């Protein structure tokens, strides 16, 4: 999978060299590149924003640098490209959406700041063949920009690529799996900690009873 993120703060993406996602890049399962939007400006101030038509507070990101940056990255990719525009007004991201995107060959994240990206950018790429445009939000609250949202989405999809997680069974058992249930509570040694005991059933050795208990606990947590 090839992932690129266009942003005025490409440094936001340096943690992607850590941990499992860093390993995925070393193994060649994933290639990641952060792209500086200001490289696609042509004025001395490297301007990426301007005042909104119609008035109002805040600034809007100009369409020209975005168009140039996205075109430049698209020209380096083959096949279908998912272009993800991060916006609090987008479709709310969830595990189903992560599963869908984990099958993509190429993803470009457009990380807007300020009051957002000129709406014509989304409109323009909607009609480009081989580009699937998504407008995604990660929840009902407002961030200063799309970078943190892109990081969360990248982590959730890269871990679903076969071979990225050592034990694939941990994927099917985890929270927000197909059934939509969250996970059962987990315990490890010591058997007693600060006066609290591990549920006795987990040390019983009765695997059938343990499986039933976990199912019930998961259901209870989901309902709560
Ligand atoms: Cl994708 N962007 C911004 N700026 N705020 C958000 C968001 C995205 N998702 C939730 N809040």
Coordinates of C-alpha atoms and ligand atoms in Angstrom, one line a residue:
X1 CA 0.0 0.0 0.0
X2 CA 1.2 3.5 -0.9
X3 CA 0.1 6.3 1.4
X4 CA 0.9 10.0 1.0
X5 CA -0.2 12.9 3.2
X6 CA -0.2 16.5 1.9
X7 CA 0.0 19.1 4.7
X8 CA 1.6 22.4 5.6
X9 CA 3.1 20.5 8.6
X10 CA 4.7 17.4 7.2
X11 CA 6.7 16.9 10.4
X12 CA 3.4 15.8 12.0
X13 CA 3.9 12.5 10.4
X14 CA 7.3 11.6 11.8
X15 CA 5.9 9.2 14.4
X16 CA 4.9 6.9 11.5
X17 CA 8.5 5.6 11.5
X18 CA 7.8 4.0 14.9
X19 CA 6.5 0.6 16.0
X20 CA 4.5 -1.7 13.7
X21 CA 3.9 1.0 11.1
X22 CA 7.7 1.7 10.9
X23 CA 8.3 -2.1 10.5
X24 CA 5.7 -2.3 7.7
X25 CA 7.7 0.4 5.8
X26 CA 10.9 -1.5 6.4
X27 CA 9.3 -4.8 5.1
X28 CA 8.0 -3.0 2.0
X29 CA 4.3 -3.7 2.9
X30 CA 3.8 0.1 3.1
X31 CA 5.4 3.1 1.6
X32 CA 4.6 6.4 3.3
X33 CA 5.5 9.9 2.2
X34 CA 4.6 13.3 3.7
X35 CA 4.3 16.1 1.1
X36 CA 4.7 19.8 2.0
X37 CA 1.8 21.8 0.4
X38 CA 3.9 25.0 0.4
X39 CA 6.2 23.4 -2.2
X40 CA 3.3 24.0 -4.6
X41 CA 3.1 27.7 -4.1
X42 CA 4.8 30.3 -6.3
X43 CA 4.8 33.5 -4.3
X44 CA 7.6 34.7 -1.9
X45 CA 5.3 34.2 1.1
X46 CA 4.3 30.7 0.0
X47 CA 0.7 31.6 0.6
X48 CA -1.8 28.7 1.1
X49 CA -4.8 30.6 2.4
X50 CA -7.0 33.6 1.7
X51 CA -10.2 35.3 3.0
X52 CA -13.5 33.6 2.4
X53 CA -15.8 34.7 -0.4
X54 CA -19.1 35.9 1.2
X55 CA -17.3 37.1 4.3
X56 CA -17.0 35.6 7.7
X57 CA -14.3 34.6 10.2
X58 CA -11.2 32.7 9.4
X59 CA -9.3 31.8 6.3
X60 CA -9.8 29.3 3.5
X61 CA -7.2 27.2 1.8
X62 CA -6.6 28.3 -1.8
X63 CA -7.4 25.7 -4.5
X64 CA -4.3 26.2 -6.7
X65 CA -1.6 24.7 -4.4
X66 CA -3.9 21.8 -3.6
X67 CA -4.6 21.1 -7.3
X68 CA -0.9 21.2 -8.1
X69 CA 0.1 19.1 -5.2
X70 CA -2.6 16.4 -5.8
X71 CA -1.9 16.3 -9.6
X72 CA 1.8 15.9 -8.9
X73 CA 1.2 13.0 -6.5
X74 CA -1.5 11.3 -8.7
X75 CA 1.0 11.4 -11.7
X76 CA 3.3 9.1 -9.6
X77 CA 0.6 6.5 -8.9
X78 CA -0.9 3.7 -10.9
X79 CA -4.5 2.3 -10.8
X80 CA -7.2 3.5 -8.5
X81 CA -6.4 6.3 -5.9
X82 CA -8.4 7.0 -2.8
X83 CA -8.2 10.8 -2.1
X84 CA -9.2 11.4 1.5
X85 CA -10.1 15.0 2.4
X86 CA -10.1 15.4 6.2
X87 CA -12.9 17.6 7.4
X88 CA -15.1 17.7 10.5
X89 CA -18.1 17.8 8.0
X90 CA -17.1 14.4 6.5
X91 CA -18.5 10.9 7.0
X92 CA -17.6 9.7 10.5
X93 CA -14.8 7.1 10.3
X94 CA -15.3 3.7 11.9
X95 CA -13.9 0.2 11.8
X96 CA -16.0 -0.8 8.7
X97 CA -14.5 2.2 6.8
X98 CA -11.0 1.2 8.0
X99 CA -11.6 -2.3 6.6
X100 CA -12.7 -0.9 3.3
X101 CA -9.7 1.4 3.0
X102 CA -7.2 -1.3 4.1
X103 CA -7.8 -2.9 0.6
X104 CA -6.7 0.3 -1.2
X105 CA -3.5 0.4 -3.3
X106 CA -3.0 4.2 -3.1
X107 CA -4.2 6.7 -0.6
X108 CA -3.6 10.4 -0.6
X109 CA -4.6 12.3 2.6
X110 CA -5.4 16.0 2.0
X111 CA -4.9 17.6 5.5
X112 CA -6.6 21.0 5.5
X113 CA -6.2 23.7 8.2
X114 CA -8.0 26.9 9.0
X115 CA -11.7 26.8 7.9
X116 CA -11.0 24.2 5.3
X117 CA -10.1 23.7 1.6
X118 CA -11.9 25.6 -1.1
X119 CA -14.8 23.3 -2.0
X120 CA -13.9 23.2 -5.7
X121 CA -11.0 20.9 -5.0
X122 CA -13.3 18.2 -3.8
X123 CA -15.7 18.9 -6.7
X124 CA -12.9 18.8 -9.3
X125 CA -11.5 15.4 -8.2
X126 CA -15.0 13.8 -7.9
X127 CA -15.0 13.8 -11.7
X128 CA -11.5 12.5 -12.3
X129 CA -11.5 8.8 -13.4
X130 CA -9.4 6.5 -11.2
X131 CA -9.8 8.8 -8.2
X132 CA -12.3 8.0 -5.5
X133 CA -12.9 11.0 -3.3
X134 CA -13.8 10.6 0.4
X135 CA -14.6 13.4 2.9
X136 CA -13.9 11.9 6.4
X137 CA -14.2 13.1 10.0
X138 CA -12.9 11.1 12.9
X139 CA -15.6 12.2 15.3
X140 CA -18.0 14.9 16.4
X141 CA -15.5 17.5 17.8
X142 CA -13.2 20.0 16.1
X143 CA -9.4 19.7 15.5
X144 CA -7.1 22.5 14.2
X145 CA -6.4 20.5 11.1
X146 CA -6.6 17.1 9.4
X147 CA -3.1 15.8 10.4
X148 CA -4.1 14.1 13.7
X149 CA -7.2 12.7 12.0
X150 CA -5.0 11.3 9.2
X151 CA -2.6 9.7 11.7
X152 CA -5.5 8.0 13.4
X153 CA -6.9 6.7 10.1
X154 CA -3.5 5.5 8.9
X155 CA -2.9 3.6 12.1
X156 CA -6.3 1.9 11.9
X157 CA -5.9 0.8 8.3
X158 CA -2.3 -0.2 8.2
X159 CA -2.7 -2.6 11.0
X160 CA -5.3 -4.4 8.9
X161 CA -2.9 -5.1 6.0
X162 CA -2.0 -8.8 6.1
X163 CA 1.4 -9.4 7.6
X164 CA 1.5 -6.1 9.6
X165 CA 0.3 -7.6 12.9
X166 CA 2.2 -10.6 14.1
X167 CA -0.9 -12.5 15.3
X168 CA -3.9 -12.1 12.9
X169 CA -6.2 -13.8 15.5
X170 CA -5.9 -10.6 17.6
X171 CA -7.7 -8.8 14.7
X172 CA -10.8 -11.0 14.6
X173 CA -11.2 -11.0 18.4
X174 CA -10.8 -7.3 19.0
X175 CA -13.2 -4.5 19.7
X176 CA -15.5 -3.3 17.0
X177 CA -15.2 -6.5 15.1
X178 CA -17.8 -7.8 12.6
X179 CA -20.4 -8.2 15.4
X180 CA -19.8 -4.7 16.5
X181 CA -19.1 -5.7 20.1
X182 CA -16.2 -4.4 22.1
X183 CA -13.7 -6.7 23.7
X184 CA -14.0 -8.6 27.0
X185 CA -11.9 -7.4 29.9
X186 CA -8.4 -8.9 30.1
X187 CA -6.1 -9.8 33.0
X188 CA -2.5 -11.0 33.5
X189 CA -0.3 -11.8 36.5
X190 CA -0.3 -11.2 39.4
X191 CA -3.6 -13.1 40.4
X192 CA -4.2 -10.5 43.1
X193 CA -3.3 -6.8 42.7
X194 CA -4.2 -4.1 45.3
X195 CA -6.7 -6.4 46.8
X196 CA -8.5 -7.2 43.6
X197 CA -8.6 -10.7 42.4
X198 CA -8.7 -12.0 38.8
X199 CA -12.1 -13.5 38.0
X200 CA -11.9 -17.1 39.3
X201 CA -13.2 -18.6 36.0
X202 CA -10.1 -17.5 34.1
X203 CA -7.9 -19.7 36.3
X204 CA -10.4 -22.7 36.1
X205 CA -8.9 -24.3 33.0
X206 CA -12.4 -24.8 31.6
X207 CA -12.0 -23.3 28.1
X208 CA -15.7 -23.6 27.2
X209 CA -16.8 -21.8 30.3
X210 CA -14.1 -19.1 29.8
X211 CA -15.3 -18.5 26.2
X212 CA -18.9 -18.2 27.4
X213 CA -17.9 -15.8 30.2
X214 CA -15.9 -13.6 27.8
X215 CA -18.8 -13.5 25.4
X216 CA -21.2 -12.3 28.2
X217 CA -18.7 -9.7 29.5
X218 CA -18.2 -8.4 25.9
X219 CA -22.0 -8.1 25.5
X220 CA -22.4 -6.4 28.8
X221 CA -19.7 -3.8 28.0
X222 CA -21.2 -3.1 24.6
X223 CA -24.6 -2.5 26.1
X224 CA -23.2 -0.3 28.8
Ligands
LIG1 CL1 -10.9 15.2 9.8 N1 -10.6 17.6 10.8 C1 -10.8 18.5 11.7 N2 -10.2 19.8 11.5 N3 -11.5 18.3 12.8 C2 -12.0 17.1 13.0 C3 -11.8 16.1 12.0 C4 -11.1 16.4 10.9 N4 -12.5 15.0 12.5 C5 -13.0 15.4 13.7 N5 -12.7 16.6 13.9

